Short mmCIF file of C-alpha atoms in Angstrom, two decimals:
data_model
loop_
_atom_site.label_atom_id
_atom_site.label_comp_id
_atom_site.label_asym_id
_atom_site.label_seq_id
_atom_site.Cartn_x
_atom_site.Cartn_y
_atom_site.Cartn_z
CA MET A 1179 136.94 37.61 147.30
CA LEU A 1180 139.49 35.50 145.57
CA LEU A 1181 136.83 34.00 143.15
CA ARG A 1182 135.81 37.58 142.22
CA ALA A 1183 139.42 38.61 141.53
CA TYR A 1184 139.84 35.51 139.43
CA GLY A 1185 136.80 36.34 137.45
CA ILE A 1186 137.87 39.96 136.84
CA ALA A 1187 141.40 38.94 135.94
CA ARG A 1188 139.95 36.38 133.46
CA SER A 1189 137.87 39.03 131.76
CA LEU A 1190 140.88 41.42 131.44
CA VAL A 1191 142.83 38.75 129.70
CA MET A 1192 139.89 37.88 127.50
CA TYR A 1193 139.25 41.55 126.31
CA TYR A 1194 142.70 42.99 126.50
CA GLY A 1195 145.19 40.21 126.16
CA VAL A 1196 144.28 38.37 122.88
CA PRO A 1197 146.95 39.23 120.19
CA GLY A 1198 145.33 40.79 117.10
CA LYS A 1199 141.81 41.15 118.55
CA HIS A 1200 142.16 44.91 119.05
CA ARG A 1201 143.19 45.47 115.42
CA ARG A 1202 140.32 43.35 114.07
CA ALA A 1203 137.91 45.22 116.41
CA ARG A 1204 138.98 48.50 115.01
CA ARG A 1205 138.40 47.43 111.47
CA LEU A 1206 135.02 46.09 112.37
CA TYR A 1207 133.68 49.05 114.30
CA GLY A 1208 135.33 51.52 111.97
CA GLU A 1209 132.34 50.59 109.58
CA PHE A 1210 130.01 52.14 112.13
CA LEU A 1211 131.91 54.78 114.12
CA GLY A 1212 134.20 57.81 113.51
CA PRO A 1213 135.45 60.77 115.28
CA GLY A 1214 132.87 62.59 117.25
CA ASP A 1215 130.12 59.91 116.98
CA VAL A 1216 128.37 58.75 120.19
CA ALA A 1217 128.47 55.02 121.00
CA PHE A 1218 126.43 53.20 123.64
CA ASP A 1219 128.10 50.06 125.25
CA ILE A 1220 125.30 48.46 127.07
CA GLY A 1221 126.95 45.81 129.19
CA ALA A 1222 130.40 47.41 129.11
CA HIS A 1223 131.89 44.88 131.44
CA VAL A 1224 135.59 45.75 131.70
CA GLY A 1225 135.67 48.14 128.75
CA GLY A 1226 137.13 46.16 125.92
CA ARG A 1227 134.79 47.92 123.45
CA VAL A 1228 135.37 51.30 125.12
CA ARG A 1229 139.13 51.10 124.43
CA VAL A 1230 138.48 50.30 120.80
CA TRP A 1231 135.81 53.04 120.29
CA ARG A 1232 137.81 55.69 121.99
CA GLY A 1233 140.62 54.79 119.63
CA LEU A 1234 138.38 55.53 116.68
CA GLY A 1235 137.53 58.97 118.15
CA ALA A 1236 133.94 58.11 119.40
CA ARG A 1237 132.46 59.46 122.52
CA VAL A 1238 131.43 56.40 124.54
CA VAL A 1239 128.64 55.91 127.11
CA ALA A 1240 129.70 52.74 129.10
CA VAL A 1241 126.72 51.28 130.92
CA GLU A 1242 127.52 48.62 133.44
CA PRO A 1243 125.76 47.57 136.78
CA GLN A 1244 128.30 45.11 138.16
CA PRO A 1245 130.19 46.62 141.02
CA ASP A 1246 133.46 44.79 140.34
CA CYS A 1247 133.30 45.67 136.70
CA LEU A 1248 132.55 49.26 137.60
CA ARG A 1249 135.71 49.58 139.66
CA VAL A 1250 137.66 48.46 136.54
CA LEU A 1251 136.00 50.87 134.29
CA ARG A 1252 136.59 53.79 136.66
CA LEU A 1253 140.18 52.89 137.03
CA LEU A 1254 140.81 52.61 133.35
CA TYR A 1255 138.47 55.41 131.99
CA GLY A 1256 137.22 57.39 134.96
CA ARG A 1257 139.48 60.34 133.93
CA ASP A 1258 138.75 60.15 130.31
CA GLY A 1259 136.50 63.09 129.24
CA GLY A 1260 135.32 61.15 126.28
CA THR A 1261 133.88 58.27 128.33
CA ALA A 1262 130.72 58.57 130.34
CA ILE A 1263 130.47 55.61 132.85
CA VAL A 1264 126.84 54.86 133.76
CA PRO A 1265 126.49 52.51 136.85
CA GLU A 1266 123.07 51.07 135.87
CA ALA A 1267 121.42 48.33 133.97
CA VAL A 1268 119.19 49.02 131.01
CA GLY A 1269 115.66 47.55 130.56
CA ALA A 1270 112.16 48.15 129.24
CA ALA A 1271 111.31 50.80 131.96
CA PRO A 1272 113.16 52.71 134.69
CA GLY A 1273 113.17 51.22 138.06
CA HIS A 1274 115.16 48.49 140.03
CA ALA A 1275 115.85 44.81 139.29
CA ARG A 1276 117.91 41.86 140.59
CA LEU A 1277 121.16 40.85 138.74
CA ALA A 1278 122.31 37.27 139.15
CA VAL A 1279 126.10 37.55 139.40
CA SER A 1280 128.58 34.75 138.42
CA SER A 1281 131.71 35.62 140.40
CA ALA A 1282 134.06 33.37 138.47
CA THR A 1283 132.65 34.26 135.09
CA PRO A 1284 131.13 37.80 135.38
CA THR A 1285 130.64 38.00 131.64
CA VAL A 1286 127.63 35.83 132.06
CA SER A 1287 125.81 37.67 134.85
CA SER A 1288 122.36 38.30 133.81
CA MET A 1289 118.89 39.77 134.79
CA SER A 1290 117.05 37.10 132.83
CA PRO A 1291 116.07 33.99 134.86
CA GLY A 1292 114.65 32.41 131.77
CA TRP A 1293 117.95 32.80 129.86
CA ILE A 1294 119.82 31.26 132.75
CA SER A 1295 117.52 28.30 132.63
CA SER A 1296 118.02 28.04 128.91
CA VAL A 1297 121.71 27.92 128.83
CA ALA A 1298 122.04 25.59 131.81
CA SER A 1299 121.75 22.73 129.38
CA ASP A 1300 124.55 24.11 127.25
CA ARG A 1301 127.83 22.28 127.76
CA SER A 1302 129.86 25.44 127.53
CA PHE A 1303 127.98 26.71 130.55
CA ALA A 1304 128.35 23.54 132.61
CA ARG A 1305 130.75 24.94 135.20
CA VAL A 1306 129.09 28.39 135.43
CA ARG A 1307 127.41 29.21 138.79
CA TRP A 1308 125.34 32.32 139.57
CA ASP A 1309 126.44 32.46 143.20
CA GLU A 1310 125.49 36.18 144.07
CA SER A 1311 122.59 38.62 143.57
CA VAL A 1312 122.51 42.26 143.78
CA GLU A 1313 119.83 44.89 143.18
CA VAL A 1314 120.67 47.41 140.46
CA GLU A 1315 119.08 50.58 139.16
CA VAL A 1316 117.54 50.29 135.72
CA THR A 1317 117.32 53.05 133.04
CA THR A 1318 116.17 52.81 129.38
CA LEU A 1319 117.77 53.38 125.97
CA ASP A 1320 115.34 56.34 125.48
CA ASP A 1321 116.52 57.91 128.76
CA LEU A 1322 120.17 57.48 127.77
CA ILE A 1323 119.48 59.15 124.43
CA ALA A 1324 117.81 61.98 126.20
CA ARG A 1325 121.05 62.46 128.30
CA HIS A 1326 123.79 61.67 125.74
CA GLY A 1327 122.32 62.02 122.32
CA VAL A 1328 121.56 59.43 119.60
CA PRO A 1329 124.24 56.86 119.21
CA ALA A 1330 125.70 56.14 115.84
CA PHE A 1331 126.20 52.54 117.22
CA CYS A 1332 124.71 50.77 120.11
CA LYS A 1333 126.16 47.45 121.49
CA ILE A 1334 123.72 45.27 123.59
CA ASP A 1335 125.39 42.36 125.38
CA VAL A 1336 123.36 41.65 128.50
CA GLU A 1337 123.06 37.75 128.66
CA GLY A 1338 119.50 37.17 127.51
CA PHE A 1339 118.11 40.57 128.58
CA GLU A 1340 118.56 42.05 125.14
CA ALA A 1341 114.82 42.11 124.18
CA ASP A 1342 114.03 44.01 127.45
CA VAL A 1343 116.73 46.52 126.60
CA LEU A 1344 115.38 47.04 123.12
CA ARG A 1345 111.74 47.50 124.49
CA GLY A 1346 113.02 50.60 126.19
CA LEU A 1347 113.87 52.25 122.75
CA THR A 1348 111.14 53.92 120.70
CA ARG A 1349 113.14 55.09 117.66
CA PRO A 1350 115.61 53.43 115.38
CA VAL A 1351 119.28 54.06 115.63
CA PRO A 1352 121.75 53.99 112.77
CA ALA A 1353 123.44 50.72 113.70
CA LEU A 1354 123.48 48.34 116.78
CA SER A 1355 124.41 44.88 117.79
CA PHE A 1356 122.91 42.33 120.16
CA GLU A 1357 124.37 39.01 121.42
CA TYR A 1358 122.81 35.68 120.40
CA VAL A 1359 123.37 32.27 122.24
CA PRO A 1360 122.22 29.12 120.28
CA SER A 1361 121.08 27.39 123.31
CA ALA A 1362 118.76 30.51 124.04
CA HIS A 1363 117.64 30.82 120.36
CA ASP A 1364 114.26 32.26 121.16
CA ALA A 1365 115.56 35.11 123.07
CA GLY A 1366 117.71 36.12 120.06
CA LEU A 1367 114.78 35.87 117.73
CA GLU A 1368 112.73 38.08 120.04
CA ALA A 1369 115.45 40.62 119.92
CA LEU A 1370 115.55 40.43 116.11
CA ARG A 1371 111.77 40.96 115.78
CA ILE A 1372 111.98 44.08 118.00
CA VAL A 1373 114.77 45.56 115.85
CA GLU A 1374 112.82 44.80 112.66
CA ARG A 1375 109.74 46.74 114.16
CA LEU A 1376 111.94 49.64 115.10
CA GLY A 1377 113.57 49.85 111.75
CA ALA A 1378 110.35 49.69 109.73
CA GLU A 1379 109.64 53.47 110.14
CA ALA A 1380 113.11 54.23 108.74
CA GLY A 1381 113.46 51.99 105.73
CA GLY A 1382 114.41 48.90 107.51
CA TYR A 1383 117.62 47.24 108.76
CA VAL A 1384 120.01 44.79 107.15
CA TYR A 1385 122.03 42.38 109.25
CA ASN A 1386 125.17 40.45 109.61
CA TYR A 1387 126.72 38.33 112.37
CA SER A 1388 130.04 37.62 114.01
CA PRO A 1389 130.73 34.38 115.80
CA VAL A 1390 132.13 34.51 119.37
CA GLU A 1391 134.69 37.30 119.73
CA THR A 1392 136.27 36.87 116.21
CA MET A 1393 135.55 40.53 115.45
CA ARG A 1394 134.85 39.46 111.79
CA LEU A 1395 131.53 39.49 110.03
CA ALA A 1396 130.59 36.00 108.87
CA SER A 1397 128.63 36.99 105.72
CA GLU A 1398 130.24 38.90 102.80
CA ARG A 1399 126.95 40.54 102.12
CA TRP A 1400 124.40 42.14 104.37
CA LEU A 1401 121.22 40.00 105.01
CA ASP A 1402 117.51 40.60 105.42
CA ALA A 1403 115.89 39.37 108.62
CA ALA A 1404 114.45 36.15 107.14
CA THR A 1405 117.83 35.11 105.79
CA LEU A 1406 119.59 35.96 109.02
CA GLU A 1407 116.99 33.91 110.96
CA ARG A 1408 117.82 30.82 108.73
CA ARG A 1409 121.51 31.33 109.36
CA LEU A 1410 121.00 31.42 113.10
CA GLU A 1411 118.65 28.43 112.96
CA GLY A 1412 121.51 26.52 111.21
CA ILE A 1413 123.86 27.31 114.03
CA ARG A 1414 121.60 25.36 116.52
CA PRO A 1415 121.86 23.51 118.67
CA ARG A 1416 125.51 23.23 119.16
CA GLY A 1417 126.93 26.24 117.55
CA ARG A 1418 128.81 29.04 119.10
CA SER A 1419 127.44 32.37 120.42
CA GLY A 1420 128.22 35.59 118.79
CA ASP A 1421 126.75 39.06 117.95
CA VAL A 1422 124.10 40.02 115.38
CA TYR A 1423 124.88 43.45 113.69
CA ALA A 1424 122.12 45.60 112.26
CA ARG A 1425 122.36 48.85 110.25
CA LEU A 1426 119.72 51.03 108.59
CA LYS A 1427 119.54 50.52 104.87
CA ARG A 1428 121.53 53.14 103.05
#
């Protein structure tokens, strides 16, 4: 119990207690979201993005399967009519799956055993332990769209399960992001290739990336997939994780 409380407290400090982070996040996500837009937060955790997006006037669908994180989300946003809290995971098909939970570091709880194996060699994960396991209900992005509408922006941060989430999407969305971790480089490339295929029918995506939680795009110009792949390759093997951003070509 104490370990779980420590993990949640650590997450709250990380996502709500860093000076200037909220302001930078508003600038970043203001490029993708405005009043009345729908935003999907896949892996909402304790709602750091929810806070920013609601401040921009977007309607938020916060999807999170971890019980402790759900308690925080319901406490903070359960009475907010502009936030729908979905107590599920997202994957390639509806059903059920096992979620490996790290009590002390819930941000790295994952449904991908392969990803957990990959990052085990990363020094930044040296102290991480996945000490619990829970069964969670799984939905798909297509099902969420049927329930809530097409999102103007979809954030996917699910610790190595990003490609599985994207396999449950059969249409391009205007903009999205997914996490990349240098020590699990292949998982990031797999997600990128799925996004490329999704965008092909709508003129294609362009890309950028943001290291760690800086809330700043690293490139002054948007990149094609091949250029982004070279950039991510250059970050290996000891670079820091972050998020890839994709938007349909204008």
